XYZ file of C-alpha atoms in Angstrom:
363
model
C -14.182 -1.116 25.245
C -14.408 2.447 23.919
C -17.837 4.001 24.349
C -19.229 6.502 21.891
C -19.131 10.053 23.184
C -22.419 11.714 23.913
C -22.016 15.003 22.092
C -22.958 16.936 18.974
C -20.883 14.651 16.783
C -23.653 12.064 17.000
C -25.848 14.401 14.945
C -23.315 14.583 12.134
C -23.545 12.031 9.322
C -20.279 11.270 7.588
C -19.670 9.418 4.332
C -16.333 7.709 3.824
C -15.795 6.757 0.190
C -13.400 3.891 -0.461
C -13.133 0.590 1.390
C -9.381 0.199 1.279
C -7.279 0.251 4.438
C -7.216 4.067 4.552
C -10.979 4.408 4.175
C -11.732 1.597 6.624
C -9.392 3.010 9.259
C -10.829 6.513 8.910
C -14.390 5.172 9.112
C -13.631 3.226 12.299
C -11.879 6.185 13.928
C -14.812 8.491 13.166
C -17.434 6.000 14.336
C -15.561 5.365 17.581
C -15.689 9.101 18.221
C -19.481 9.063 17.995
C -20.146 10.082 14.412
C -22.700 8.270 12.260
C -20.583 6.779 9.479
C -21.462 5.167 6.156
C -18.609 3.521 4.243
C -19.119 3.266 0.468
C -17.233 0.537 -1.413
C -18.146 -0.253 -5.016
C -16.497 -3.696 -4.900
C -18.094 -6.778 -3.306
C -15.798 -6.656 -0.282
C -13.368 -4.320 1.445
C -9.617 -4.274 0.680
C -10.117 -5.503 -2.885
C -8.152 -2.987 -4.928
C -4.698 -1.582 -4.090
C -5.033 -2.559 -0.409
C -5.482 -6.161 -1.525
C -2.940 -6.189 -4.358
C 0.518 -5.055 -3.301
C 3.757 -6.451 -1.857
C 2.268 -6.475 1.683
C 5.294 -5.088 3.489
C 5.008 -2.967 6.587
C 7.750 -0.625 5.450
C 10.256 0.763 7.932
C 12.243 2.740 5.366
C 14.908 0.376 4.002
C 13.404 0.569 0.522
C 13.463 4.376 0.245
C 17.079 5.492 0.764
C 16.604 8.462 -1.583
C 13.816 9.969 0.511
C 14.570 10.603 4.172
C 11.059 12.005 4.553
C 9.536 8.692 3.427
C 11.880 6.715 5.672
C 10.996 8.845 8.693
C 7.303 8.638 7.845
C 7.421 4.819 7.683
C 9.238 4.571 11.003
C 6.981 7.073 12.731
C 3.809 5.344 11.542
C 4.867 1.808 12.446
C 3.854 2.017 16.116
C 0.313 3.230 15.432
C -0.212 0.601 12.726
C 0.980 -2.217 14.977
C -1.245 -1.004 17.797
C -4.287 -1.152 15.515
C -3.433 -4.056 13.209
C -0.474 -5.836 14.793
C -2.181 -9.226 14.806
C -2.327 -9.064 10.992
C 1.457 -8.840 10.674
C 4.085 -11.555 10.241
C 7.467 -10.949 11.839
C 9.298 -14.274 11.941
C 11.079 -14.034 8.578
C 14.438 -13.084 7.104
C 14.511 -9.769 5.228
C 17.462 -9.055 2.941
C 18.238 -5.726 1.274
C 20.766 -5.809 -1.541
C 22.531 -3.024 -3.439
C 23.341 -3.846 -7.061
C 26.930 -3.370 -8.214
C 25.822 -1.659 -11.406
C 22.886 0.626 -12.104
C 21.984 1.489 -8.514
C 21.034 5.075 -7.719
C 22.640 4.786 -4.279
C 25.891 3.136 -3.232
C 26.230 0.577 -0.475
C 27.851 3.182 1.761
C 25.076 5.693 1.126
C 22.472 3.099 2.053
C 24.371 2.190 5.218
C 24.642 5.858 6.122
C 20.920 6.612 5.883
C 20.036 3.469 7.833
C 22.496 4.416 10.570
C 21.186 7.970 10.592
C 17.669 6.709 11.337
C 18.836 3.895 13.628
C 17.561 1.152 11.314
C 19.174 -2.171 12.217
C 21.410 -3.315 9.399
C 23.664 -6.396 9.538
C 25.850 -7.377 6.583
C 24.835 -10.890 5.536
C 25.340 -13.191 2.559
C 22.308 -15.425 1.997
C 23.026 -18.443 -0.176
C 20.266 -17.793 -2.714
C 21.786 -14.531 -3.946
C 24.431 -14.037 -6.657
C 26.865 -11.870 -4.696
C 29.025 -11.192 -7.758
C 26.250 -8.885 -8.948
C 25.922 -7.072 -5.613
C 27.904 -4.375 -3.867
C 26.208 -5.218 -0.589
C 23.658 -7.551 0.948
C 22.351 -6.921 4.445
C 19.732 -8.257 6.810
C 17.230 -5.890 8.383
C 14.106 -5.982 10.492
C 10.674 -5.591 8.925
C 7.290 -7.238 9.085
C 4.908 -8.376 6.397
C 1.148 -7.981 6.340
C -1.211 -10.941 6.027
C -4.020 -9.581 3.796
C -6.479 -12.295 4.842
C -5.984 -11.546 8.530
C -6.070 -7.803 7.856
C -9.443 -8.037 6.097
C -10.863 -10.096 8.969
C -9.649 -7.597 11.572
C -11.024 -4.687 9.544
C -14.473 -6.292 9.451
C -14.348 -6.878 13.197
C -13.487 -3.239 13.817
C -16.138 -1.961 11.400
C -18.827 -4.081 13.040
C -17.790 -3.181 16.578
C -17.752 0.536 15.725
C -21.161 0.176 14.027
C -20.017 1.555 10.693
C -22.695 1.074 8.027
C -20.768 -0.584 5.185
C -22.415 -0.170 1.788
C -20.782 -2.775 -0.442
C -21.343 -2.804 -4.176
C -22.468 0.804 -4.043
C -20.626 3.652 -5.706
C -20.899 7.040 -4.064
C -22.038 9.922 -6.265
C -22.818 13.599 -5.855
C -26.519 12.907 -5.395
C -26.255 10.406 -2.552
C -23.504 12.385 -0.828
C -25.687 15.493 -0.499
C -27.418 14.110 2.598
C -24.156 13.872 4.549
C -22.673 16.574 6.732
C -19.134 15.625 5.765
C -17.364 13.417 3.199
C -13.984 11.686 3.374
C -12.665 10.507 0.003
C -10.147 7.652 0.186
C -10.408 6.168 -3.287
C -6.705 6.107 -4.245
C -6.525 5.901 -8.061
C -10.013 7.432 -8.364
C -9.349 10.250 -5.902
C -10.433 12.913 -8.442
C -13.706 11.230 -9.412
C -15.945 13.111 -6.952
C -14.013 16.377 -6.843
C -14.905 19.600 -8.641
C -12.571 20.353 -11.520
C -10.786 23.150 -9.677
C -9.634 20.717 -6.992
C -8.518 17.866 -9.235
C -4.803 17.354 -9.523
C -2.583 15.218 -11.692
C -1.126 11.948 -10.463
C 1.092 9.307 -12.005
C -0.900 6.125 -12.559
C 1.010 2.880 -13.054
C -0.852 -0.230 -14.168
C 1.075 -2.911 -12.294
C 1.328 -6.679 -12.475
C 2.097 -8.761 -9.376
C 3.031 -12.316 -10.423
C 2.218 -15.033 -7.888
C 4.632 -17.962 -8.041
C 5.696 -21.185 -6.401
C 9.389 -21.471 -5.557
C 11.712 -24.133 -4.102
C 11.376 -24.660 -0.348
C 14.686 -22.940 0.367
C 12.925 -19.613 -0.362
C 10.512 -20.138 2.543
C 10.399 -17.325 5.119
C 12.841 -15.224 3.107
C 12.279 -11.799 1.560
C 14.672 -10.213 -0.926
C 14.828 -6.783 -2.490
C 17.536 -5.568 -4.885
C 17.982 -1.796 -4.911
C 18.085 0.970 -5.809
C 17.078 1.253 -9.427
C 15.486 -0.906 -12.152
C 15.574 -4.076 -10.071
C 13.366 -6.613 -8.299
C 11.996 -8.169 -5.116
C 10.459 -11.447 -3.968
C 8.374 -11.976 -0.827
C 6.217 -14.735 0.677
C 2.543 -14.214 -0.161
C 0.566 -14.194 3.071
C 0.566 -17.727 4.531
C -0.219 -19.435 1.224
C 3.227 -20.960 0.665
C 3.424 -18.960 -2.572
C 5.450 -15.834 -3.361
C 4.935 -12.388 -4.869
C 7.337 -10.905 -7.394
C 7.998 -7.225 -7.844
C 10.020 -5.391 -10.464
C 10.588 -1.664 -10.829
C 10.513 -1.874 -14.637
C 8.607 -4.988 -15.705
C 5.751 -4.672 -13.199
C 4.481 -1.587 -15.022
C 2.503 -2.321 -18.180
C 1.216 1.196 -18.784
C 1.654 4.586 -17.155
C 0.062 7.986 -17.544
C 0.075 11.334 -15.792
C -3.261 13.086 -15.461
C -6.390 13.276 -13.309
C -7.490 9.694 -14.072
C -5.840 6.371 -14.922
C -5.888 5.269 -18.556
C -5.464 1.725 -19.781
C -5.820 -0.549 -22.772
C -9.217 -2.342 -22.867
C -7.449 -5.724 -22.640
C -6.802 -5.003 -18.942
C -10.439 -4.314 -18.052
C -11.142 -7.945 -17.103
C -7.833 -8.243 -15.251
C -7.800 -5.176 -13.004
C -8.548 -5.759 -9.321
C -9.868 -9.297 -9.884
C -7.432 -11.169 -7.640
C -5.154 -13.848 -9.076
C -5.712 -14.315 -12.821
C -4.488 -17.667 -14.089
C -2.871 -17.614 -17.534
C -3.442 -13.873 -18.044
C -3.589 -12.871 -21.727
C -1.020 -10.164 -21.008
C 1.922 -10.817 -18.692
C 5.551 -9.836 -18.215
C 6.266 -12.962 -16.179
C 9.158 -14.100 -18.396
C 10.789 -10.665 -18.047
C 10.435 -10.798 -14.257
C 12.242 -14.141 -14.252
C 14.922 -13.243 -16.786
C 15.962 -10.032 -15.036
C 15.484 -11.353 -11.495
C 17.531 -14.515 -12.071
C 20.592 -12.346 -12.601
C 20.518 -11.652 -8.860
C 18.675 -14.735 -7.558
C 19.534 -17.610 -9.943
C 16.980 -20.082 -8.573
C 14.207 -17.672 -9.473
C 14.426 -19.446 -12.838
C 12.649 -22.377 -11.142
C 9.551 -20.288 -10.410
C 6.171 -21.736 -11.395
C 3.740 -19.038 -12.506
C 0.473 -19.524 -10.601
C -1.090 -16.354 -11.993
C -0.891 -12.580 -11.715
C -2.756 -9.771 -9.984
C -3.255 -6.402 -11.654
C -4.007 -3.015 -10.125
C -3.066 0.659 -10.356
C -0.323 2.131 -8.225
C -0.802 5.866 -7.815
C 2.074 8.187 -6.956
C 2.872 11.871 -7.159
C 4.277 12.703 -10.610
C 7.863 13.708 -11.340
C 9.310 12.177 -8.158
C 11.735 9.806 -9.871
C 14.726 11.446 -8.183
C 13.585 10.597 -4.657
C 10.806 7.998 -5.175
C 9.065 9.628 -2.206
C 5.699 8.186 -1.124
C 3.894 10.706 1.081
C 0.425 10.279 2.536
C -1.459 13.547 2.095
C -4.679 14.558 3.853
C -6.206 17.594 2.099
C -9.148 19.832 2.930
C -11.051 20.389 -0.315
C -13.912 22.499 1.041
C -15.682 22.898 4.418
C -17.430 19.531 3.949
C -14.816 17.403 2.152
C -11.428 15.869 2.903
C -9.329 13.610 0.679
C -6.713 11.064 1.693
C -3.981 10.404 -0.844
C -2.493 7.101 0.277
C 1.253 6.589 0.493
C 2.306 3.427 2.323
C -0.155 1.127 4.126
C 1.564 1.722 7.455
C 0.469 5.366 7.433
C -3.263 4.591 7.455
C -3.749 5.131 11.204
C -1.873 8.434 11.173
C -4.012 9.605 8.261
C -7.213 8.545 10.047
C -6.180 10.473 13.158
C -5.549 13.551 11.018
C -9.008 13.199 9.467
C -10.628 12.787 12.884
C -8.875 15.892 14.219
C -10.162 17.949 11.283
C -13.716 16.627 11.640
C -13.703 17.157 15.405
C -12.573 20.728 14.861
C -15.350 21.360 12.358
C -18.042 20.055 14.673
C -16.419 21.554 17.775
C -16.065 18.134 19.398
C -13.703 17.797 22.349
């Protein structure tokens, strides 16, 4: 059991804003080091927004063949994530990565080459569910998925053990942050909300739909992704027996580049509310129509409902699709975390802790 250090850090009060996986991990790291930490989360629980609505893969790099930096970052971060959250991962499944014959931005050979360069295991395989006439290559790799229910439970255990004061249903603002010695902002799509205008930057905000479906039993324990372009993926959803669909084109209902996300009012009651049954707006039929070209039995999917959230990425990165995690010092009392992939949350938290330790001259 790690004991809190008896040093000057105990006198410093730190606010962490944002109860997603990046904010939670940073809060725990800081509290373990002896700081007094309050975690602000405006929702009714932690991990409710983007950390609770995504494809739940612990990426190792297979999905980002156009960005060696992202591939290396995923691989490098895997060990630290597994050390902290390994019991929330699922590893006993088949993961298939397919390159489309037409429309892909990388060839099968290019994908093989980058995987070999980074020593990613890659075995040519032909799963029965896939239409191989539409593919240049299908291969089996090694990745894990994340169980969001288990992850939330582990996060709460760590927060409680580290004695982080979690302030649910409470939005941080400039007034209540004045009493803190330091602030860490990990609010993803709302990263600019508490920053002075001079430090706000533009991001690309994508309002995404994640359909939740039931599929025939032969899909069980199998994950598929078709790359690398306007294609699709299907993955088991936690341990529910259901599946999540992804689609590079049809998942995105609206997109904008700017300091804040913009969206049609019809989405207000849908965003970050978990699974919405019979949503008034859905691209489900487009997911199925385009996905069935590669996985014919996807046409048998039963639509349980859809989840909606914002994905936030750096703008104008279509060429590489890179997904960096960026920790930035805004001023002497403020740091922001721009979240890339979930697996990088521990690395980001360690970077935050190093900066805070340096400020307060903590060994």
